[in-house]
Coordinates of N, CA, C and O in Angstrom, one line a residue:
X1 N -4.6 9.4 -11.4 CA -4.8 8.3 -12.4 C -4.7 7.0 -11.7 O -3.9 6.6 -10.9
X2 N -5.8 6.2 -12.1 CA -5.8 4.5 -11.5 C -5.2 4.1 -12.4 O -5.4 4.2 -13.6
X3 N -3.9 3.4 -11.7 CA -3.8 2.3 -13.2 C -4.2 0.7 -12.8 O -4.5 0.3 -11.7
X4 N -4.2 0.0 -14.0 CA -4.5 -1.4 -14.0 C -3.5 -2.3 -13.1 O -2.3 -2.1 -13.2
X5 N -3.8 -2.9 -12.5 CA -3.0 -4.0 -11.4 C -2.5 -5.0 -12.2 O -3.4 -5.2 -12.9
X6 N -1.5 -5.7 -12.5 CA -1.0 -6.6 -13.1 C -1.4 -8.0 -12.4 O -1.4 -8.0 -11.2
X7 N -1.8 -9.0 -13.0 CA -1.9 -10.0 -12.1 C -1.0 -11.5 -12.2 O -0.7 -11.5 -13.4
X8 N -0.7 -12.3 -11.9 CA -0.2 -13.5 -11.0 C -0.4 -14.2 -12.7 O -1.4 -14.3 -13.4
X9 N 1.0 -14.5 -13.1 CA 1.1 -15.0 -14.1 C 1.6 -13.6 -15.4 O 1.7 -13.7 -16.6
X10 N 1.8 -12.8 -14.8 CA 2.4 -11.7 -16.1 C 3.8 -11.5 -16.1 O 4.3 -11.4 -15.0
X11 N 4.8 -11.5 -17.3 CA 6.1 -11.8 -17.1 C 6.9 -10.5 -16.4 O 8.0 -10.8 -15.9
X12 N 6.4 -9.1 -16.2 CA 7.1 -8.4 -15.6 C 6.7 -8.6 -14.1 O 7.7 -8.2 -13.5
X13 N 5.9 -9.0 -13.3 CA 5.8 -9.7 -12.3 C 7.1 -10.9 -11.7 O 7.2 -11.5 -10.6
X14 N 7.8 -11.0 -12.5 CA 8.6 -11.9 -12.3 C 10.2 -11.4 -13.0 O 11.2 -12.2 -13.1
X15 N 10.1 -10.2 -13.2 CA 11.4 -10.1 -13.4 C 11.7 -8.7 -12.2 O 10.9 -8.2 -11.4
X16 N 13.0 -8.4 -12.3 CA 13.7 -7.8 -11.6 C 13.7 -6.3 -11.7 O 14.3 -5.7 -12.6
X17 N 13.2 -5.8 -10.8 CA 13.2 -4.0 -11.2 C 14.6 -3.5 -11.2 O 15.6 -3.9 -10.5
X18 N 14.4 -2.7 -12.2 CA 15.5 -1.3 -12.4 C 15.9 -0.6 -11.4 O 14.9 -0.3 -10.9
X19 N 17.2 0.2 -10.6 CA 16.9 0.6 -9.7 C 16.5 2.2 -10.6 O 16.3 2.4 -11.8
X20 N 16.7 3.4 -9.4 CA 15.5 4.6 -10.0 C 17.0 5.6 -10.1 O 17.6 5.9 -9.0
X21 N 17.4 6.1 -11.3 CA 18.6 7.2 -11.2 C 18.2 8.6 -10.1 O 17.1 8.8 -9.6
X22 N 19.3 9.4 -9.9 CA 18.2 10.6 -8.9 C 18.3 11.8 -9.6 O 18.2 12.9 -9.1
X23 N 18.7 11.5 -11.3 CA 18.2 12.5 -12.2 C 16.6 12.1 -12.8 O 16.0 12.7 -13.7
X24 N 16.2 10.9 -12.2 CA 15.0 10.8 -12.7 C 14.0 11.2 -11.7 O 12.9 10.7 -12.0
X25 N 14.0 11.9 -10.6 CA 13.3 12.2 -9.1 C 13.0 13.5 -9.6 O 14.0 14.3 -9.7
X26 N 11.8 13.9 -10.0 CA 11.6 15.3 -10.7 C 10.0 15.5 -10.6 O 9.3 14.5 -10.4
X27 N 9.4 16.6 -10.6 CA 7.9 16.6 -10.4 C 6.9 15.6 -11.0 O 5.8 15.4 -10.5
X28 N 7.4 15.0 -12.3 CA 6.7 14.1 -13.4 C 6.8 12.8 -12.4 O 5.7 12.3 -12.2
X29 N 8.0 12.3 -11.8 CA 7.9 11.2 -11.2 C 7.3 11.4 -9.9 O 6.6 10.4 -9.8
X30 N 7.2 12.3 -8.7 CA 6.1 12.8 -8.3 C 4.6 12.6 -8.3 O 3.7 12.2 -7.6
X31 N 4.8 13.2 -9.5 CA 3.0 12.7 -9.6 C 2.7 10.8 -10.0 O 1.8 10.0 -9.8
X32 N 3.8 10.7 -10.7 CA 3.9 9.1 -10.5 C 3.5 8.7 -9.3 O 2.4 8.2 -9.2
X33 N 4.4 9.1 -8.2 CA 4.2 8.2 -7.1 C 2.7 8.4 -6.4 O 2.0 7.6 -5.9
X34 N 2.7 9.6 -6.4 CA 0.6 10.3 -6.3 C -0.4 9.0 -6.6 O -1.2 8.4 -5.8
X35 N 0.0 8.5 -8.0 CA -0.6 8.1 -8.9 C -0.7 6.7 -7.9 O -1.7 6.5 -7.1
X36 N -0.3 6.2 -8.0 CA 0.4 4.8 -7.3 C -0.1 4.7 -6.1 O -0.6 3.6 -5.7
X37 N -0.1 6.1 -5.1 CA -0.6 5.6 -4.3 C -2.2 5.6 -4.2 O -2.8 5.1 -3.3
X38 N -2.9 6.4 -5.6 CA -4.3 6.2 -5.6 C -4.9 4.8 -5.8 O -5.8 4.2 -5.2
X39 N -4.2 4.5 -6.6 CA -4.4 3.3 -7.2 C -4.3 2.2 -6.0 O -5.1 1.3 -5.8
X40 N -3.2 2.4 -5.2 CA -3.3 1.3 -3.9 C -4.4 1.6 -3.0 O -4.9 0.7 -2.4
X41 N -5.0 3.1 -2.8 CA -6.0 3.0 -2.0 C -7.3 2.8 -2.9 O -8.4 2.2 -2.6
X42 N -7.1 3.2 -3.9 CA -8.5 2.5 -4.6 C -9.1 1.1 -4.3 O -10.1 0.7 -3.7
X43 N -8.0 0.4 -4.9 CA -7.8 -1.3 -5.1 C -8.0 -1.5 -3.6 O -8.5 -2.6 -3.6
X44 N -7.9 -1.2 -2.5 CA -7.8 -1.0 -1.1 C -6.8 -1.7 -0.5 O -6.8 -2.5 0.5
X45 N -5.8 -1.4 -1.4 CA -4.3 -2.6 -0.8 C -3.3 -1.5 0.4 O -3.6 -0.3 0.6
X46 N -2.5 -2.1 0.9 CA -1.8 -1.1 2.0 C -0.6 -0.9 1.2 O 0.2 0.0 1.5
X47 N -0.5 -1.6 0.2 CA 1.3 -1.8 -0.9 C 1.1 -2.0 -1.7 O 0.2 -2.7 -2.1
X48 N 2.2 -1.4 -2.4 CA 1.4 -1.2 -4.0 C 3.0 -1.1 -4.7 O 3.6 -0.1 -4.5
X49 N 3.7 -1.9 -5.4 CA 5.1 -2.0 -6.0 C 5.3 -1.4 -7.5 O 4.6 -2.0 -8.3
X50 N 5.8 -0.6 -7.9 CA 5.6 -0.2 -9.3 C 5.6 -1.8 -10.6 O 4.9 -1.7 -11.5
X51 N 6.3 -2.9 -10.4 CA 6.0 -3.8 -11.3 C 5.0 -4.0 -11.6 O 4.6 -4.1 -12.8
X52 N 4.1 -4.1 -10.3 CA 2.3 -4.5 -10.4 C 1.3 -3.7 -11.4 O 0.1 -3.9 -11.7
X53 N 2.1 -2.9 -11.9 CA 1.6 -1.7 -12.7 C 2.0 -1.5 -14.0 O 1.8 -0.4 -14.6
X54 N 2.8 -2.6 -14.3 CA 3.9 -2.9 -15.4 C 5.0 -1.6 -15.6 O 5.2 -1.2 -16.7
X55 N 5.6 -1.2 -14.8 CA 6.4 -0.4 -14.6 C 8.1 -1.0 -13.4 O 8.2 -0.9 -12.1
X56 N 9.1 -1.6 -14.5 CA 10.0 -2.3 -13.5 C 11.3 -1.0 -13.1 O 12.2 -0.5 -13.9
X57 N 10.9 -0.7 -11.5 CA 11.8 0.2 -11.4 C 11.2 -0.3 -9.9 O 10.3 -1.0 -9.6
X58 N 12.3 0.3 -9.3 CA 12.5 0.2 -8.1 C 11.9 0.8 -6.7 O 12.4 1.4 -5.8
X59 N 10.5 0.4 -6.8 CA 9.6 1.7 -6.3 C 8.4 0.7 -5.7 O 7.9 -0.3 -6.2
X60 N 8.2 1.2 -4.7 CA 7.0 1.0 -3.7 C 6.4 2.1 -3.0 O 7.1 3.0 -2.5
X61 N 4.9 1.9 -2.9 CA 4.4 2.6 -1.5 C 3.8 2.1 -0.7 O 3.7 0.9 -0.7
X62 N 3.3 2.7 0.2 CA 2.9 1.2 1.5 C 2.3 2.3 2.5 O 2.7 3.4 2.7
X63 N 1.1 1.6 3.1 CA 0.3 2.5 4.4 C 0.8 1.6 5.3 O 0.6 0.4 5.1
X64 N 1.4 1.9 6.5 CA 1.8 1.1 7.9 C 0.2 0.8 8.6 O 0.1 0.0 9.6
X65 N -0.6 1.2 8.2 CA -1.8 0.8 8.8 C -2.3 1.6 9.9 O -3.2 1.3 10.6
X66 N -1.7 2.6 9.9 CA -1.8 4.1 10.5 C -1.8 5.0 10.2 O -1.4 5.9 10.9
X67 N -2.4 5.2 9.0 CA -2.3 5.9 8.1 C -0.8 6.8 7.3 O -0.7 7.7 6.5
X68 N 0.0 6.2 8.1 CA 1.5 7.1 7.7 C 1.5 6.3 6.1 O 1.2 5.1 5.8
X69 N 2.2 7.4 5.5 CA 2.1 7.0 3.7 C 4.1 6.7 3.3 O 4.9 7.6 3.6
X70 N 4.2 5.9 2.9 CA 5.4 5.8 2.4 C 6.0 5.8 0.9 O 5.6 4.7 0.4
X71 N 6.6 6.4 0.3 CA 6.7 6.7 -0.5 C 8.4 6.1 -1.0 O 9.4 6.8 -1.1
X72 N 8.4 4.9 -1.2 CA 10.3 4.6 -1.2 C 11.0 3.8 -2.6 O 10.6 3.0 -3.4
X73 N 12.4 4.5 -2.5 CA 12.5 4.4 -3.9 C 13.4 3.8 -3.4 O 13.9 4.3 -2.4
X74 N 14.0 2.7 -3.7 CA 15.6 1.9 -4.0 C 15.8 1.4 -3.0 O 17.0 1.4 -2.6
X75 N 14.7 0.7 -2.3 CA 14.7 0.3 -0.7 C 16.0 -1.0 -0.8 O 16.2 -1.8 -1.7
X76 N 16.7 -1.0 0.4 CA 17.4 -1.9 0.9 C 17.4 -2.0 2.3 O 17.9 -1.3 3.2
X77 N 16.6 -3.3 2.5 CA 16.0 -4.3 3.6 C 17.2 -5.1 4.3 O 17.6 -5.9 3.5
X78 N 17.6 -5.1 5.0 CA 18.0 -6.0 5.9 C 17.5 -6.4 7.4 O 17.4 -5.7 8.4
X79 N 17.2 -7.5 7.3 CA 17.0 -8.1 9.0 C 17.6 -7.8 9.8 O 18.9 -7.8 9.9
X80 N 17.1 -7.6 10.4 CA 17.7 -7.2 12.3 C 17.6 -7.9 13.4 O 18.3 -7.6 14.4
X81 N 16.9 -9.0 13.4 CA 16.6 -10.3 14.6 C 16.7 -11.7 13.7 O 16.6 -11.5 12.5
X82 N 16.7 -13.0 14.0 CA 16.5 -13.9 13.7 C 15.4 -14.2 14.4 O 15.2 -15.4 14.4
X83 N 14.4 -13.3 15.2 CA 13.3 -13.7 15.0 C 11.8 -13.6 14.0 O 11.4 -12.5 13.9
X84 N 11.2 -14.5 13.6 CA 10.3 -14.3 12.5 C 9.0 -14.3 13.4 O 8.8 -14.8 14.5
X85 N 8.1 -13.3 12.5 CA 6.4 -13.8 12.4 C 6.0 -14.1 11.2 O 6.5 -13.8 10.2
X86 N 5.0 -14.9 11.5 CA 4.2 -15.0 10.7 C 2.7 -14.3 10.6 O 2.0 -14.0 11.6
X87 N 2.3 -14.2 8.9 CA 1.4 -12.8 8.5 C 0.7 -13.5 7.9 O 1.3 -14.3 7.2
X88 N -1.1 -13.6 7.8 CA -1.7 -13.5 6.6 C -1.6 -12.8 5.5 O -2.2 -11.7 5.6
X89 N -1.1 -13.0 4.5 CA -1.2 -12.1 3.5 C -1.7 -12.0 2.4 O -2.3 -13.0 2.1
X90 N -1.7 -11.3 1.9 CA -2.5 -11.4 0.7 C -2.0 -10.2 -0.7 O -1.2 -9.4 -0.4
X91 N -2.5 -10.1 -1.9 CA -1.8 -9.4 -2.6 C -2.6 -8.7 -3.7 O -3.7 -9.3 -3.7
X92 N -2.6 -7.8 -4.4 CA -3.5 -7.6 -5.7 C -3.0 -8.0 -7.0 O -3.6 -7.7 -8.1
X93 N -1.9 -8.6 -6.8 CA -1.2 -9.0 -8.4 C -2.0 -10.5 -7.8 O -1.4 -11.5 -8.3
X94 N -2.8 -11.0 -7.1 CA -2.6 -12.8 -6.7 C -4.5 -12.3 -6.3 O -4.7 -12.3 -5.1
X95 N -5.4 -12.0 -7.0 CA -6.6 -12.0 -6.1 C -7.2 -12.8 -5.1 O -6.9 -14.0 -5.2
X96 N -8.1 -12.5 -4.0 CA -8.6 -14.2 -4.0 C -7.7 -15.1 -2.7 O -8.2 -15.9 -2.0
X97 N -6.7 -14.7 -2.6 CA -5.4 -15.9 -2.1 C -5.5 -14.9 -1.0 O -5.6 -13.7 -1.1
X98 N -5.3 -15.8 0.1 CA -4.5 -15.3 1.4 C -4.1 -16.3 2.0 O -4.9 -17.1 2.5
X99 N -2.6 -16.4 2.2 CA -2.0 -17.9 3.2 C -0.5 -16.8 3.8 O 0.0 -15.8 3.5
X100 N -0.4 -17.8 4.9 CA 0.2 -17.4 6.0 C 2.0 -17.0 5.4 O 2.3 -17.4 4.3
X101 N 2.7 -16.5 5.9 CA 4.1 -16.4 5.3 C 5.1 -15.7 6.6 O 4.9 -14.7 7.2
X102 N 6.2 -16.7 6.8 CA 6.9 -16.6 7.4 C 8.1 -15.3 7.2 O 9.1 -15.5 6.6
X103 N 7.8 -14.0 7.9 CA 9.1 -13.4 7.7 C 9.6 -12.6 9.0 O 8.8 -12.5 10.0
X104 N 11.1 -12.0 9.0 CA 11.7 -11.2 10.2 C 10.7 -10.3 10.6 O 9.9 -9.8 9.9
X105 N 11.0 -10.1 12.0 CA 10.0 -9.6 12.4 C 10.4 -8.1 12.6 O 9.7 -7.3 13.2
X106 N 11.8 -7.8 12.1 CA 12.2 -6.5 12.1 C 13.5 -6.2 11.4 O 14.6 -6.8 11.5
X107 N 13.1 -5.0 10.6 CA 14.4 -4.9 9.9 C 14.7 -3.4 9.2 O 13.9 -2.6 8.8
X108 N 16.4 -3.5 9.3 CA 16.3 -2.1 8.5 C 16.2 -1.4 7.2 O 17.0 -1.6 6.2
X109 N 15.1 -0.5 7.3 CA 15.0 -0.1 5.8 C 15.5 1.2 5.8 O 15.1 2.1 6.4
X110 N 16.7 1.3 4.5 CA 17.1 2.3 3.9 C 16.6 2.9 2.6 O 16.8 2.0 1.7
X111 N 16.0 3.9 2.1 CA 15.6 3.8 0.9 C 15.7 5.8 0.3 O 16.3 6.8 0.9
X112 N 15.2 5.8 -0.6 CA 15.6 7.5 -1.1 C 13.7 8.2 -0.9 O 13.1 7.5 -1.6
X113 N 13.2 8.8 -0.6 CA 12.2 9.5 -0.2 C 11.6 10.1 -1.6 O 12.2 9.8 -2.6
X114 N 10.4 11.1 -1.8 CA 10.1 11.4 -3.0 C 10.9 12.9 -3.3 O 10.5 13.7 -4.2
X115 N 11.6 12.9 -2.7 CA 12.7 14.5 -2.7 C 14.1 13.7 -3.1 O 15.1 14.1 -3.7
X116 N 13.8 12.5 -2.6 CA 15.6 11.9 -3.5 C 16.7 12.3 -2.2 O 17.8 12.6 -2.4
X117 N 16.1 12.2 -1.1 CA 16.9 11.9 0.3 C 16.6 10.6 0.9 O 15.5 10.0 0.9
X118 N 17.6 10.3 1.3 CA 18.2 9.2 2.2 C 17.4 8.9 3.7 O 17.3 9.5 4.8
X119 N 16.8 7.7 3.1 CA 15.9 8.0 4.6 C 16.4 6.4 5.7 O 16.8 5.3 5.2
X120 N 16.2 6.6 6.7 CA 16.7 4.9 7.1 C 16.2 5.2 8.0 O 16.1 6.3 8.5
X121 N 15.5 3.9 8.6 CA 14.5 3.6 9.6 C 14.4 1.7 9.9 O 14.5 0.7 9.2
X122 N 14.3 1.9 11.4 CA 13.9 0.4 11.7 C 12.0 0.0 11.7 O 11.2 0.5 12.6
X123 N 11.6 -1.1 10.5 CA 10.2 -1.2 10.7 C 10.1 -2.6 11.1 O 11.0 -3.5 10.9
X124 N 8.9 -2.8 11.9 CA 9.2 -3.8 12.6 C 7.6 -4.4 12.8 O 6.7 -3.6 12.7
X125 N 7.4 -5.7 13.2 CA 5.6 -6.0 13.2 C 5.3 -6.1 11.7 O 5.8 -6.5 10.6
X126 N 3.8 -5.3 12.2 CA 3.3 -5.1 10.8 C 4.1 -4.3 9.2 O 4.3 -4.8 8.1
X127 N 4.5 -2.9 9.7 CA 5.1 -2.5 8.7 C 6.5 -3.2 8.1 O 6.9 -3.1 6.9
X128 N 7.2 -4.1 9.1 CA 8.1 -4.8 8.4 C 7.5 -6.2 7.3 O 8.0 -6.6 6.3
X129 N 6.4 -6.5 7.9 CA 5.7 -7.3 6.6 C 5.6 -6.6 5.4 O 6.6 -6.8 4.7
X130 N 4.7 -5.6 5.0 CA 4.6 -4.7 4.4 C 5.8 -4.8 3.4 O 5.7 -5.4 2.3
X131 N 6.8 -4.1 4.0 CA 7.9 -3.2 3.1 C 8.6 -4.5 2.5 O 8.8 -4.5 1.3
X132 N 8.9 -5.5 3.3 CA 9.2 -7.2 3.2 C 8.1 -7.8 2.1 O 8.8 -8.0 1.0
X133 N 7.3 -8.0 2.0 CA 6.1 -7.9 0.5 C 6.6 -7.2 -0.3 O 7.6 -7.5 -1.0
X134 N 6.0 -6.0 -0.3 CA 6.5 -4.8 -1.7 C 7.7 -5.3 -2.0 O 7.8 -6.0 -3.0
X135 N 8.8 -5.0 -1.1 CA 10.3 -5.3 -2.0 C 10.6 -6.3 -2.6 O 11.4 -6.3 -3.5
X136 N 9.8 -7.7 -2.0 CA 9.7 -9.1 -3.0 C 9.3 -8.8 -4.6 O 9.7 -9.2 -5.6
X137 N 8.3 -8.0 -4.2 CA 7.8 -7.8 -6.3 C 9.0 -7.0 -7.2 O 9.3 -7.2 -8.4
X138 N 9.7 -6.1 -5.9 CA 10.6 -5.9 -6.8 C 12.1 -6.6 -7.4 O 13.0 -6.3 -8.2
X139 N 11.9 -7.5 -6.7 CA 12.6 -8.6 -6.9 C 12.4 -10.4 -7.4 O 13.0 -11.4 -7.1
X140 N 11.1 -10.1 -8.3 CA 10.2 -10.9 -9.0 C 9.7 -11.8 -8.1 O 9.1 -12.7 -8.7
X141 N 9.6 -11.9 -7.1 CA 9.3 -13.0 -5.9 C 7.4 -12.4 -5.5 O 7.3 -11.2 -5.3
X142 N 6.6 -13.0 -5.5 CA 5.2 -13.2 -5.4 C 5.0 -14.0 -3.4 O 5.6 -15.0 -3.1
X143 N 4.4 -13.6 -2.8 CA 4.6 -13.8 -1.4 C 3.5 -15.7 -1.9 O 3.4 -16.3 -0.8
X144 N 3.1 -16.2 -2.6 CA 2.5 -17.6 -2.9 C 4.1 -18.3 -3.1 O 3.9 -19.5 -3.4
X145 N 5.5 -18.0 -3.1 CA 6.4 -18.4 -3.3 C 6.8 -18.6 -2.2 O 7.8 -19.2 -2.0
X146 N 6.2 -18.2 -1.4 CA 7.1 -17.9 0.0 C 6.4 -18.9 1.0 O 6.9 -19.1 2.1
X147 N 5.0 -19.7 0.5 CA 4.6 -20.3 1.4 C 5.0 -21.7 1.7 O 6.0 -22.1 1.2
X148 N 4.0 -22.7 2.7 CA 4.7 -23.8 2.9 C 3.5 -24.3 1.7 O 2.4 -24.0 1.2
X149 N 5.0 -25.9 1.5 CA 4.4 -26.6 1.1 C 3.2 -27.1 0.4 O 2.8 -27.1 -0.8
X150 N 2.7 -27.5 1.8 CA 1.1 -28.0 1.5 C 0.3 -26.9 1.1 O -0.5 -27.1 0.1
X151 N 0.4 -25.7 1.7 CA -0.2 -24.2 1.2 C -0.4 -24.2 0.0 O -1.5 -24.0 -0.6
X152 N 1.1 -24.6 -0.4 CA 1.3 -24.5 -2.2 C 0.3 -25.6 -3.0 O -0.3 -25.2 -4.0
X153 N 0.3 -26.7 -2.5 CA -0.6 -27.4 -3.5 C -2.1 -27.5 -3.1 O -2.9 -28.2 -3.7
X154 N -2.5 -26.7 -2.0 CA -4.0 -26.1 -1.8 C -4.3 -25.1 -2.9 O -5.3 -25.4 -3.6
X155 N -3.6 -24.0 -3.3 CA -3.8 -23.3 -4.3 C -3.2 -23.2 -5.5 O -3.3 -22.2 -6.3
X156 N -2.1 -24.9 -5.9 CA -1.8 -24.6 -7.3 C -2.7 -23.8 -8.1 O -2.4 -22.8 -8.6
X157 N -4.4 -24.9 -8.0 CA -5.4 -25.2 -8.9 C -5.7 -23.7 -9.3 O -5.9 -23.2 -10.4
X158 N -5.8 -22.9 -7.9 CA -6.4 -21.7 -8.4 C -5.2 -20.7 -9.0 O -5.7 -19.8 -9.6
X159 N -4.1 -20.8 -8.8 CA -2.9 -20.0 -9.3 C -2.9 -20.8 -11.0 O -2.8 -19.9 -11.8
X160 N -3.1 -21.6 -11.3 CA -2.8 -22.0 -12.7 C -4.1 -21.9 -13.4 O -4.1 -22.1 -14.6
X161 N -5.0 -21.6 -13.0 CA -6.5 -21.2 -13.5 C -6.6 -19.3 -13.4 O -7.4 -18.7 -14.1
X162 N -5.9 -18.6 -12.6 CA -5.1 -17.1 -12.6 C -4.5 -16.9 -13.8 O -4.7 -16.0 -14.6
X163 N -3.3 -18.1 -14.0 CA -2.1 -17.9 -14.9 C -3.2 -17.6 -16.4 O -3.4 -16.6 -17.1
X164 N -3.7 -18.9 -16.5 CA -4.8 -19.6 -17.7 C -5.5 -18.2 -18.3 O -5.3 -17.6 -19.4
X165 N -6.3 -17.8 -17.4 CA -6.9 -16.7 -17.7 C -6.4 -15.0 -18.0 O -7.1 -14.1 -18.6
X166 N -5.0 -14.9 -17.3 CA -4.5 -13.9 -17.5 C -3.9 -13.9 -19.7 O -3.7 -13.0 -20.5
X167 N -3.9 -15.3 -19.6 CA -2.9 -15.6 -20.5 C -4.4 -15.3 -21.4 O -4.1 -14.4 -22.2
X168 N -5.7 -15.6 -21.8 CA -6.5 -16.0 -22.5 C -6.3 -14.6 -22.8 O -5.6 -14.2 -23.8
X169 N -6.9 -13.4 -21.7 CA -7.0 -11.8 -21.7 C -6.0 -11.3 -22.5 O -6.3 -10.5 -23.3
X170 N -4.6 -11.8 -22.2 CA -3.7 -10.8 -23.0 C -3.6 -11.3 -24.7 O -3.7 -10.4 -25.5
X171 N -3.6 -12.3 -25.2 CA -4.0 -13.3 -26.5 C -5.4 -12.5 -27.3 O -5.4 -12.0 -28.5
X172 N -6.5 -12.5 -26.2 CA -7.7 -11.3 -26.9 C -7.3 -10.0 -27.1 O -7.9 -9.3 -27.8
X173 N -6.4 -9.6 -26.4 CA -5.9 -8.2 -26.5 C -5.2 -7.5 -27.6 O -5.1 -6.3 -27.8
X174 N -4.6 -8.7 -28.4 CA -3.3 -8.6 -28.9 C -3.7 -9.0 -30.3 O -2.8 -9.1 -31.2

């Protein structure tokens, strides 16, 4: 099942996911996560956060760009260097937009697997962007929040013309 991408300007986008109980890790949520990850390779994104999908729980998937598939539930990120890169990024809740974003260049992620085991790993480079993205949505944070400055007022115009129109769509819907 594809579901619909939520976009830049929708209020569960901006709130705080749920974390995931591990009486709720059962074949039904399974195919959830299946689901989720069709939809991110459809959309041809590498991360795909369950908010984006209007579902606020604590859940991401993510392709490291090597094809390895991640499937993580209740992730907790911490940095491991004070050193940062910076990434082009870009998003499917934000069409259109790609600006640069400062983050650690390596860090540890702990999170629960789709069996509801404990998985912990250091990602680092690319996949630390990645998982560093995703876990922002679940923490209502949009990577256009994360940029500089001047970034920001290069694409107010087009983020408030995003907002504008998301807003017109849901008003026709309703």
């Amino acid at each position: 099942m594809i579901y619909e991408i939520k976009k830049y300007g929708e209020d569960i986008l901006k709130q705080i996911a749920k974390e995931v109980e591990l009486n709720e890790i059962n074949d039904e949520f399974r195919k959830f996560l299946d689901d989720m990850v069709e939809t991110m390779y459809e959309t041809d994104g590498i991360g795909l956060a369950a908010p984006q999908i209007g579902v606020s729980k604590r859940i991401f998937v993510c392709d490291d760009g090597n094809g390895v598939l991640r499937k993580i539930i209740n992730p907790i990120i911490t940095p491991l260097t004070d050193e940062t890169q910076e990434f082009e990024e870009g998003c499917l809740s934000v069409p259109g937009i790609y600006k640069k974003v400062e983050r650690p260049k390596k860090v540890l992620l702990k999170y629960l697997n789709e069996n509801g085991e404990e998985v912990e790993e250091i990602a680092e480079d690319f996949l630390a962007v990645v998982v560093q993205h995703e876990n922002d949505h679940l923490n209502g944070i949009l990577f256009v929040e994360k940029i500089s400055p001047i970034a920001k007022r290069l694409i107010a115009k087009k983020l408030a013309n995003m907002k504008k129109e998301n807003k017109r769509i849901k008003e026709k819907d309703e």
